[in-house]
PDB file of C-alpha atoms in Angstrom:
ATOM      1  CA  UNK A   6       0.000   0.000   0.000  1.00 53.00           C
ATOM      2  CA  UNK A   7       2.805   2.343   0.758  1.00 54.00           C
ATOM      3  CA  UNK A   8       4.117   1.501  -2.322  1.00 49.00           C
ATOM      4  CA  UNK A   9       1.146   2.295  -4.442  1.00 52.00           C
ATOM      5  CA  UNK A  10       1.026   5.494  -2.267  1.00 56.00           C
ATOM      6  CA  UNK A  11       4.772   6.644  -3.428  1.00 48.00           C
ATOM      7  CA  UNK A  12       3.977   5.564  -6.831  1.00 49.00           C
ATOM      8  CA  UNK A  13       0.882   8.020  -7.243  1.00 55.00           C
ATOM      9  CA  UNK A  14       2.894  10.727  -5.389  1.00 53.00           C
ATOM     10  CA  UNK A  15       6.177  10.569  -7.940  1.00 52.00           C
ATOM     11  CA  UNK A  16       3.712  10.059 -10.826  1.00 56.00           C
ATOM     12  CA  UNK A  17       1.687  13.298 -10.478  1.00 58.00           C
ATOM     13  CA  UNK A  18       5.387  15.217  -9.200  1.00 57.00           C
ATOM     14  CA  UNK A  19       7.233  13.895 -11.898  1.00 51.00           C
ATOM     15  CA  UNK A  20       5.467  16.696 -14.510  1.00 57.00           C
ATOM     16  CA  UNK A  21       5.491  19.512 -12.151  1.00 56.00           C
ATOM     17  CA  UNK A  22       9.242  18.923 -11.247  1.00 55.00           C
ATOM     18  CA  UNK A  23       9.825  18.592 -15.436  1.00 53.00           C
ATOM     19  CA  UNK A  24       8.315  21.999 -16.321  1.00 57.00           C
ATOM     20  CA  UNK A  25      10.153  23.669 -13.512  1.00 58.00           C
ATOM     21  CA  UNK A  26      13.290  22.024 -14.685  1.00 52.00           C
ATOM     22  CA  UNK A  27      13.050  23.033 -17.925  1.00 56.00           C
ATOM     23  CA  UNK A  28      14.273  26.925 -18.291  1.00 58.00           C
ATOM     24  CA  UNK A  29      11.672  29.000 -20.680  1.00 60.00           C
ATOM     25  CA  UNK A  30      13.736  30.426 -23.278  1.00 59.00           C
ATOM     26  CA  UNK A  31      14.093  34.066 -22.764  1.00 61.00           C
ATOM     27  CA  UNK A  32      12.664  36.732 -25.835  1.00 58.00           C
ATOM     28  CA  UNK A  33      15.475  36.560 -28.327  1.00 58.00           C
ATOM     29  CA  UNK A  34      14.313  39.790 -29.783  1.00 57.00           C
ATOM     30  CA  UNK A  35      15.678  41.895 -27.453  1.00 58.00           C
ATOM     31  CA  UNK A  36      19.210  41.039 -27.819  1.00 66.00           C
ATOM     32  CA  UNK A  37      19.066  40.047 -31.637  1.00 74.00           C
ATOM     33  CA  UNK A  38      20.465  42.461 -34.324  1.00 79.00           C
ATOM     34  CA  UNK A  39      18.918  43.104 -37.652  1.00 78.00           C
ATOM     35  CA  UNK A  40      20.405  41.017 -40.248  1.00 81.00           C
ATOM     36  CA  UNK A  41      22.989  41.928 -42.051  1.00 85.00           C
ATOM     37  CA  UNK A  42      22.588  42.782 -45.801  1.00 85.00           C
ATOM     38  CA  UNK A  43      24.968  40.512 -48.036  1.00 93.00           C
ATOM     39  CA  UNK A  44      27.530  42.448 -49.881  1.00 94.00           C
ATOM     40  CA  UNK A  45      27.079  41.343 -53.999  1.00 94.00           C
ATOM     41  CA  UNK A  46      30.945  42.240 -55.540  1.00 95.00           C
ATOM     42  CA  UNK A  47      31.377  42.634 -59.118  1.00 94.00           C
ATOM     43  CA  UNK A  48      34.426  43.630 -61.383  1.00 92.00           C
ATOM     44  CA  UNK A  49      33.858  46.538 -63.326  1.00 89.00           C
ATOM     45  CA  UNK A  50      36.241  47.290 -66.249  1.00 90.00           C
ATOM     46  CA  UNK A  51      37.599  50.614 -67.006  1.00 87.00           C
ATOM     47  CA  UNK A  52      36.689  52.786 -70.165  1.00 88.00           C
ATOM     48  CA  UNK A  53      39.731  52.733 -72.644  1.00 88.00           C
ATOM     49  CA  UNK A  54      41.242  50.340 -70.845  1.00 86.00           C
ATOM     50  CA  UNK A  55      41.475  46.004 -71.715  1.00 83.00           C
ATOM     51  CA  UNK A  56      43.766  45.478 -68.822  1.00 88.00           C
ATOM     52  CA  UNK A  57      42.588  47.629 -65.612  1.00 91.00           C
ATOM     53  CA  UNK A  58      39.309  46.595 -63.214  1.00 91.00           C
ATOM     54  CA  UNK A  59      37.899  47.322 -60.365  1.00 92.00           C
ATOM     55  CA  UNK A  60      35.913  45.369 -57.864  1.00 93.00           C
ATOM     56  CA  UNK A  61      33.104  47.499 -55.909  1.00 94.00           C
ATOM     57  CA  UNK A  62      30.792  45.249 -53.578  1.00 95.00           C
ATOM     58  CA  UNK A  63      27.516  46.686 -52.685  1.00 95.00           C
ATOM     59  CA  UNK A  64      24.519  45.534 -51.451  1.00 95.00           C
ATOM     60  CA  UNK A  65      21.184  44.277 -53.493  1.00 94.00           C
ATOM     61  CA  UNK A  66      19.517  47.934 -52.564  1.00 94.00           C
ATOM     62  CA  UNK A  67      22.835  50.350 -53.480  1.00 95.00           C
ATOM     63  CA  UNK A  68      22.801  48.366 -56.930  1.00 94.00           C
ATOM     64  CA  UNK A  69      19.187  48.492 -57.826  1.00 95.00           C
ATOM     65  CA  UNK A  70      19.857  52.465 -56.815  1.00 95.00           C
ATOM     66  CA  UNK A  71      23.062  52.666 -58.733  1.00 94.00           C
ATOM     67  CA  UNK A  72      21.648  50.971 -61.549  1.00 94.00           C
ATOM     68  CA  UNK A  73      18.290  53.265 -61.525  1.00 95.00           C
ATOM     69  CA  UNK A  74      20.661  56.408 -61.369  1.00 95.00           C
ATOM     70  CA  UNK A  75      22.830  55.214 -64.412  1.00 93.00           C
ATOM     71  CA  UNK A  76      19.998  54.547 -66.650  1.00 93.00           C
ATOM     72  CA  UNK A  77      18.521  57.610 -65.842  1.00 92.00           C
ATOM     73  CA  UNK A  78      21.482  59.327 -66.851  1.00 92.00           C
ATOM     74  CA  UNK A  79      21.711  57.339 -69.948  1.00 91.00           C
ATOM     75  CA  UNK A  80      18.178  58.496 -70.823  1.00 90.00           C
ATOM     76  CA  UNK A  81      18.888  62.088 -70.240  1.00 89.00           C
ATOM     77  CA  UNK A  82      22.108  62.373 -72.248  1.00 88.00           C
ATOM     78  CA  UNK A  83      20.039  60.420 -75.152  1.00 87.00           C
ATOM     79  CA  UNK A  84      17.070  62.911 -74.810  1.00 84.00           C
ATOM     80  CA  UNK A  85      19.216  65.562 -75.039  1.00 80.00           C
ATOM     81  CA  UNK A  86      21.294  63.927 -78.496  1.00 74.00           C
ATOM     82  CA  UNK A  87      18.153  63.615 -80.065  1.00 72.00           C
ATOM     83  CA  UNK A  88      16.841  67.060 -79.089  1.00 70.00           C
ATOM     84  CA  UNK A  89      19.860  68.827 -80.596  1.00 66.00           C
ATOM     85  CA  UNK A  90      21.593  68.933 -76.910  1.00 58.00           C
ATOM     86  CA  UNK A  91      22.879  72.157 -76.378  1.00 59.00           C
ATOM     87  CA  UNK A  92      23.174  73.734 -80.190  1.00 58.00           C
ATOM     88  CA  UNK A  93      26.665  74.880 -79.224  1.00 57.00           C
ATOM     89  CA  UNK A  94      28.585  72.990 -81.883  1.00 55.00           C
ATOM     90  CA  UNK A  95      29.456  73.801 -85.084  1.00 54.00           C
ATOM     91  CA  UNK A  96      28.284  77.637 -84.051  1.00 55.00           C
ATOM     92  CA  UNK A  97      31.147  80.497 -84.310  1.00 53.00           C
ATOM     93  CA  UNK A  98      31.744  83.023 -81.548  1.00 49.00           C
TER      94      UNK A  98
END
């Protein structure tokens, strides 16, 4: 009988003492840091030259930016070719 007695007692302990044992995990978000943006690195050649490159690594935003501002740029100077730019050449002072 004793027996049986111990056997209910450790049997309806034995969950209690395993949640207490286990430590709850603490909010990670707190001490975590925003992720950090990998760097993409390409080699980009320079005009008038076969032998001379340069590596620039940037992230996936500052491409899509630098890419956006170069073909912008490219757009205006073609505008302006077609439009007759700025009708200074071939005029005499």
């Amino acid at each position: 009988m004793k027996f049986a007695i111990l056997l209910a007692c450790v049997a309806f302990a034995a969950p209690a003492i395993a949640q207490q044992a286990t430590p709850t995990p603490e909010p990670a978000a707190a001490d975590a840091k925003p992720p950090v943006e990998k760097k993409i690195c390409r080699m980009v050649e320079q005009t008038g030259s076969i032998v001379l490159r340069t590596r620039y690594c940037l992230t996936r935003a500052e491409w899509a930016e630098l890419n956006q501002y170069t073909s912008d740029r490219a757009d205006r100077a073609m505008g302006q070719r077609l439009m007759g730019g700025n009708r200074s050449f071939g005029k005499e002072p």
